[in-house]
Amino acid sequence: MQMIIVDDEAHWVDNLSMTKPWHTLGIEQVHKAYSAHEALQLIDTHPIDMVISDIQMPEMTGIELIERIRVRDKKIKCILLSGYSEFEYAKKAIQYEAVDYLLKPPTDDELMGAVQKAIDQLNNEWELVSSLTRTQFTLRENLPHLRGRLLLEALQGHRYSASEWDRKLANYDLPFHTGDAALMLVRLEEEFGQYDSHDQTLIEYAIINMAEEIMGEFMEVWGVKEEHGYLVFLLQLKERKGDIGKETILEKQSIQLQSKVKQFLKGSLSIVMTEWFAFPDQLYPRFRQASAYFRQIVGDEREFVMRVSDVESHTAQGPLDELYTPPTLVQLLESGQWDAAEEKILAVCAELDEKWSESWEHCMEAGFLITASFTNLAHRNKLTLANLMGSDIELLQSGEAFSTIGKLRKWSLSVLGKLKEGTSNEIKDIRSEYVKKIQDYTDKNLHLDVSLRALADHAICIRPICPRFIRLKQAKALVSISRACVWIERVTSW
């Protein structure tokens, strides 16, 4: 810290500056000024923190000096000294926020106490400034997250009073207000699925920035990623420009966003927009309506721009036929008819495409039954679906596997292939085990008359659940041990 001692009596200034232990209070430099003008010059050229000044000085009094200091720097702390105890001086000192008003000559305790008081005030003020600066910096750094969190909570149904909305919008520097608004939901299509979670986040951030850039000329844009993976944008028109209607503006800007994302990010978007509604009262129901509309579009249609009408369409009702027509998928899987099981899945998806392309419920019904059939097969073979499926289990857990007919078809065929490979390996292991047991039995009974009938009887004992081994009892010719083992291996695969 730096301090000035001001007085027209030079010996008084020199004495105070040289004989007091200022360094013990953290004051690194003490300047000497023999007039108020000289003190102001020092303040203009040095980072002064504190001034100790006499009141009675020629040309300019200590009170006038404080007044001019306040014009230059409101943070400098001032201590006034006077040979007279005058109320008007004290009143003026208080008016200009002097730290203390001491009578000359002050005692060391009085002077050092006043200086310490000034230092404490300075420290407290700078700590507060520092704290506010850190808070403002933290707020700026976290502002995108805080804005996104506020919108996400509102989309999830959290309600705020009108005053609370006003306060939060002001605190987060969001230029939104009560009145007409619209929602735009954006789905990233399969081209973006190749990216890992980190790169996916960057892609989403880039799309939000592109939406703000493209639509920002006409609208206020507030975007966030919601829990089901859609990018959601709340939109409000700025001051109207020209005669273009707000519906036309929204659709035109949405198509432009699609085009620019495809051009620069090499991926496609599907977009659903709501009608204009009263913000914030209708925000939650309109979001639910738009997200439900997105889920209903389960066919292979993609890269579209659609508007949710106030009048919701009612999907035709009826059952899925192919799903339950014998032989069912469970029966085909149990009998190991893998090609027929694949044809069954393709037929179910074809029916969905033809009859139920707008019904999310029918797609979900097919997905649940296919999953149950896969799970049943895995458990019958003492396996777990999670181990057989690998990364495909994540799509099942998130519900993404059933979100469209195309995804259901792709996921089901992938899992079918993994089930076929996993259960085939299991059967091969069992088959090899029975062949080895037949060979061991033959080696131990070479001194006996080992007939094909005897081998069949032994096979029935070690696997009584396979009645097809009974056919071996009807064999009337003895063949070589190796040929019998090959026959045993063949029939265990029936």
PDB file of N, CA and C in Angstrom, residues 445-487:
ATOM      1  N   ASN A 445     -14.173-100.609 -23.296  1.00  0.00           N
ATOM      2  CA  ASN A 445     -14.880-101.887 -23.499  1.00  0.00           C
ATOM      3  C   ASN A 445     -14.447-102.595 -24.783  1.00  0.00           C
ATOM      4  N   LEU A 446     -13.236-102.355 -25.202  1.00  0.00           N
ATOM      5  CA  LEU A 446     -12.748-103.006 -26.423  1.00  0.00           C
ATOM      6  C   LEU A 446     -12.680-104.519 -26.284  1.00  0.00           C
ATOM      7  N   HIS A 447     -12.502-105.016 -25.025  1.00  0.00           N
ATOM      8  CA  HIS A 447     -12.411-106.461 -24.811  1.00  0.00           C
ATOM      9  C   HIS A 447     -13.774-107.127 -24.889  1.00  0.00           C
ATOM     10  N   LEU A 448     -14.853-106.345 -24.941  1.00  0.00           N
ATOM     11  CA  LEU A 448     -16.203-106.873 -25.051  1.00  0.00           C
ATOM     12  C   LEU A 448     -16.703-106.760 -26.489  1.00  0.00           C
ATOM     13  N   ASP A 449     -17.866-107.315 -26.693  1.00  0.00           N
ATOM     14  CA  ASP A 449     -18.495-107.216 -28.010  1.00  0.00           C
ATOM     15  C   ASP A 449     -19.252-105.891 -28.089  1.00  0.00           C
ATOM     16  N   VAL A 450     -18.527-104.822 -28.537  1.00  0.00           N
ATOM     17  CA  VAL A 450     -19.120-103.483 -28.590  1.00  0.00           C
ATOM     18  C   VAL A 450     -19.896-103.340 -29.888  1.00  0.00           C
ATOM     19  N   SER A 451     -21.196-103.507 -29.777  1.00  0.00           N
ATOM     20  CA  SER A 451     -22.045-103.400 -30.964  1.00  0.00           C
ATOM     21  C   SER A 451     -22.612-101.974 -31.073  1.00  0.00           C
ATOM     22  N   LEU A 452     -23.145-101.698 -32.254  1.00  0.00           N
ATOM     23  CA  LEU A 452     -23.792-100.399 -32.441  1.00  0.00           C
ATOM     24  C   LEU A 452     -24.982-100.254 -31.499  1.00  0.00           C
ATOM     25  N   ARG A 453     -25.658-101.401 -31.213  1.00  0.00           N
ATOM     26  CA  ARG A 453     -26.772-101.396 -30.278  1.00  0.00           C
ATOM     27  C   ARG A 453     -26.317-100.985 -28.888  1.00  0.00           C
ATOM     28  N   ALA A 454     -25.149-101.524 -28.469  1.00  0.00           N
ATOM     29  CA  ALA A 454     -24.616-101.166 -27.144  1.00  0.00           C
ATOM     30  C   ALA A 454     -24.272 -99.684 -27.072  1.00  0.00           C
ATOM     31  N   LEU A 455     -23.695 -99.159 -28.172  1.00  0.00           N
ATOM     32  CA  LEU A 455     -23.376 -97.727 -28.199  1.00  0.00           C
ATOM     33  C   LEU A 455     -24.651 -96.882 -28.101  1.00  0.00           C
ATOM     34  N   ALA A 456     -25.714 -97.342 -28.789  1.00  0.00           N
ATOM     35  CA  ALA A 456     -26.978 -96.612 -28.734  1.00  0.00           C
ATOM     36  C   ALA A 456     -27.565 -96.610 -27.341  1.00  0.00           C
ATOM     37  N   ASP A 457     -27.508 -97.783 -26.682  1.00  0.00           N
ATOM     38  CA  ASP A 457     -28.023 -97.862 -25.309  1.00  0.00           C
ATOM     39  C   ASP A 457     -27.257 -96.920 -24.393  1.00  0.00           C
ATOM     40  N   HIS A 458     -25.921 -96.866 -24.565  1.00  0.00           N
ATOM     41  CA  HIS A 458     -25.114 -95.970 -23.732  1.00  0.00           C
ATOM     42  C   HIS A 458     -25.452 -94.510 -24.021  1.00  0.00           C
ATOM     43  N   ALA A 459     -25.659 -94.189 -25.290  1.00  0.00           N
ATOM     44  CA  ALA A 459     -25.997 -92.811 -25.651  1.00  0.00           C
ATOM     45  C   ALA A 459     -27.307 -92.378 -25.023  1.00  0.00           C
ATOM     46  N   ILE A 460     -28.285 -93.296 -24.972  1.00  0.00           N
ATOM     47  CA  ILE A 460     -29.570 -92.981 -24.361  1.00  0.00           C
ATOM     48  C   ILE A 460     -29.402 -92.738 -22.862  1.00  0.00           C
ATOM     49  N   CYS A 461     -28.507 -93.484 -22.248  1.00  0.00           N
ATOM     50  CA  CYS A 461     -28.271 -93.293 -20.809  1.00  0.00           C
ATOM     51  C   CYS A 461     -27.669 -91.932 -20.510  1.00  0.00           C
ATOM     52  N   ILE A 462     -26.733 -91.494 -21.356  1.00  0.00           N
ATOM     53  CA  ILE A 462     -26.069 -90.222 -21.059  1.00  0.00           C
ATOM     54  C   ILE A 462     -26.892 -89.031 -21.559  1.00  0.00           C
ATOM     55  N   ARG A 463     -27.861 -89.286 -22.481  1.00  0.00           N
ATOM     56  CA  ARG A 463     -28.737 -88.184 -22.912  1.00  0.00           C
ATOM     57  C   ARG A 463     -30.147 -88.724 -23.134  1.00  0.00           C
ATOM     58  N   PRO A 464     -30.845 -88.996 -22.057  1.00  0.00           N
ATOM     59  CA  PRO A 464     -32.166 -89.606 -22.184  1.00  0.00           C
ATOM     60  C   PRO A 464     -33.195 -88.693 -22.823  1.00  0.00           C
ATOM     61  N   ILE A 465     -32.915 -87.402 -22.877  1.00  0.00           N
ATOM     62  CA  ILE A 465     -33.923 -86.484 -23.429  1.00  0.00           C
ATOM     63  C   ILE A 465     -33.932 -86.480 -24.947  1.00  0.00           C
ATOM     64  N   CYS A 466     -33.050 -87.227 -25.575  1.00  0.00           N
ATOM     65  CA  CYS A 466     -32.985 -87.224 -27.037  1.00  0.00           C
ATOM     66  C   CYS A 466     -33.540 -88.539 -27.579  1.00  0.00           C
ATOM     67  N   PRO A 467     -34.822 -88.669 -27.815  1.00  0.00           N
ATOM     68  CA  PRO A 467     -35.422 -89.923 -28.258  1.00  0.00           C
ATOM     69  C   PRO A 467     -34.949 -90.370 -29.624  1.00  0.00           C
ATOM     70  N   ARG A 468     -34.358 -89.483 -30.397  1.00  0.00           N
ATOM     71  CA  ARG A 468     -33.912 -89.904 -31.724  1.00  0.00           C
ATOM     72  C   ARG A 468     -32.762 -90.913 -31.677  1.00  0.00           C
ATOM     73  N   PHE A 469     -32.110 -90.989 -30.497  1.00  0.00           N
ATOM     74  CA  PHE A 469     -31.077 -92.025 -30.376  1.00  0.00           C
ATOM     75  C   PHE A 469     -31.672 -93.426 -30.443  1.00  0.00           C
ATOM     76  N   ILE A 470     -32.956 -93.570 -30.174  1.00  0.00           N
ATOM     77  CA  ILE A 470     -33.605 -94.878 -30.194  1.00  0.00           C
ATOM     78  C   ILE A 470     -33.500 -95.510 -31.581  1.00  0.00           C
ATOM     79  N   ARG A 471     -33.408 -94.679 -32.591  1.00  0.00           N
ATOM     80  CA  ARG A 471     -33.279 -95.208 -33.956  1.00  0.00           C
ATOM     81  C   ARG A 471     -32.031 -96.081 -34.103  1.00  0.00           C
ATOM     82  N   LEU A 472     -31.023 -95.766 -33.312  1.00  0.00           N
ATOM     83  CA  LEU A 472     -29.796 -96.552 -33.414  1.00  0.00           C
ATOM     84  C   LEU A 472     -30.012 -98.006 -32.995  1.00  0.00           C
ATOM     85  N   LYS A 473     -31.005 -98.244 -32.144  1.00  0.00           N
ATOM     86  CA  LYS A 473     -31.273 -99.617 -31.693  1.00  0.00           C
ATOM     87  C   LYS A 473     -31.738-100.504 -32.829  1.00  0.00           C
ATOM     88  N   GLN A 474     -32.229 -99.897 -33.849  1.00  0.00           N
ATOM     89  CA  GLN A 474     -32.733-100.675 -34.960  1.00  0.00           C
ATOM     90  C   GLN A 474     -31.630-101.041 -35.961  1.00  0.00           C
ATOM     91  N   ALA A 475     -30.435-100.559 -35.735  1.00  0.00           N
ATOM     92  CA  ALA A 475     -29.333-100.866 -36.647  1.00  0.00           C
ATOM     93  C   ALA A 475     -28.994-102.352 -36.576  1.00  0.00           C
ATOM     94  N   LYS A 476     -28.740-102.979 -37.692  1.00  0.00           N
ATOM     95  CA  LYS A 476     -28.523-104.423 -37.720  1.00  0.00           C
ATOM     96  C   LYS A 476     -27.113-104.777 -38.176  1.00  0.00           C
ATOM     97  N   ALA A 477     -26.303-103.801 -38.385  1.00  0.00           N
ATOM     98  CA  ALA A 477     -24.945-104.099 -38.823  1.00  0.00           C
ATOM     99  C   ALA A 477     -23.970-103.364 -37.950  1.00  0.00           C
ATOM    100  N   LEU A 478     -22.862-103.978 -37.715  1.00  0.00           N
ATOM    101  CA  LEU A 478     -21.824-103.368 -36.893  1.00  0.00           C
ATOM    102  C   LEU A 478     -20.908-102.567 -37.801  1.00  0.00           C
ATOM    103  N   VAL A 479     -20.687-101.325 -37.458  1.00  0.00           N
ATOM    104  CA  VAL A 479     -19.793-100.472 -38.244  1.00  0.00           C
ATOM    105  C   VAL A 479     -18.592-100.147 -37.394  1.00  0.00           C
ATOM    106  N   SER A 480     -17.676 -99.464 -37.975  1.00  0.00           N
ATOM    107  CA  SER A 480     -16.464 -99.120 -37.238  1.00  0.00           C
ATOM    108  C   SER A 480     -16.772 -98.127 -36.124  1.00  0.00           C
ATOM    109  N   ILE A 481     -15.905 -98.128 -35.126  1.00  0.00           N
ATOM    110  CA  ILE A 481     -16.084 -97.222 -33.999  1.00  0.00           C
ATOM    111  C   ILE A 481     -16.104 -95.769 -34.478  1.00  0.00           C
ATOM    112  N   SER A 482     -15.249 -95.432 -35.399  1.00  0.00           N
ATOM    113  CA  SER A 482     -15.195 -94.036 -35.868  1.00  0.00           C
ATOM    114  C   SER A 482     -16.475 -93.640 -36.563  1.00  0.00           C
ATOM    115  N   ARG A 483     -17.050 -94.574 -37.371  1.00  0.00           N
ATOM    116  CA  ARG A 483     -18.283 -94.264 -38.067  1.00  0.00           C
ATOM    117  C   ARG A 483     -19.437 -94.096 -37.073  1.00  0.00           C
ATOM    118  N   ALA A 484     -19.451 -94.906 -36.022  1.00  0.00           N
ATOM    119  CA  ALA A 484     -20.493 -94.779 -35.001  1.00  0.00           C
ATOM    120  C   ALA A 484     -20.427 -93.408 -34.322  1.00  0.00           C
ATOM    121  N   CYS A 485     -19.210 -92.986 -34.046  1.00  0.00           N
ATOM    122  CA  CYS A 485     -19.049 -91.673 -33.393  1.00  0.00           C
ATOM    123  C   CYS A 485     -19.540 -90.550 -34.293  1.00  0.00           C
ATOM    124  N   VAL A 486     -19.240 -90.661 -35.600  1.00  0.00           N
ATOM    125  CA  VAL A 486     -19.717 -89.641 -36.533  1.00  0.00           C
ATOM    126  C   VAL A 486     -21.231 -89.630 -36.570  1.00  0.00           C
ATOM    127  N   TRP A 487     -21.859 -90.820 -36.550  1.00  0.00           N
ATOM    128  CA  TRP A 487     -23.318 -90.923 -36.549  1.00  0.00           C
ATOM    129  C   TRP A 487     -23.916 -90.310 -35.286  1.00  0.00           C
TER     130      TRP A 487
END
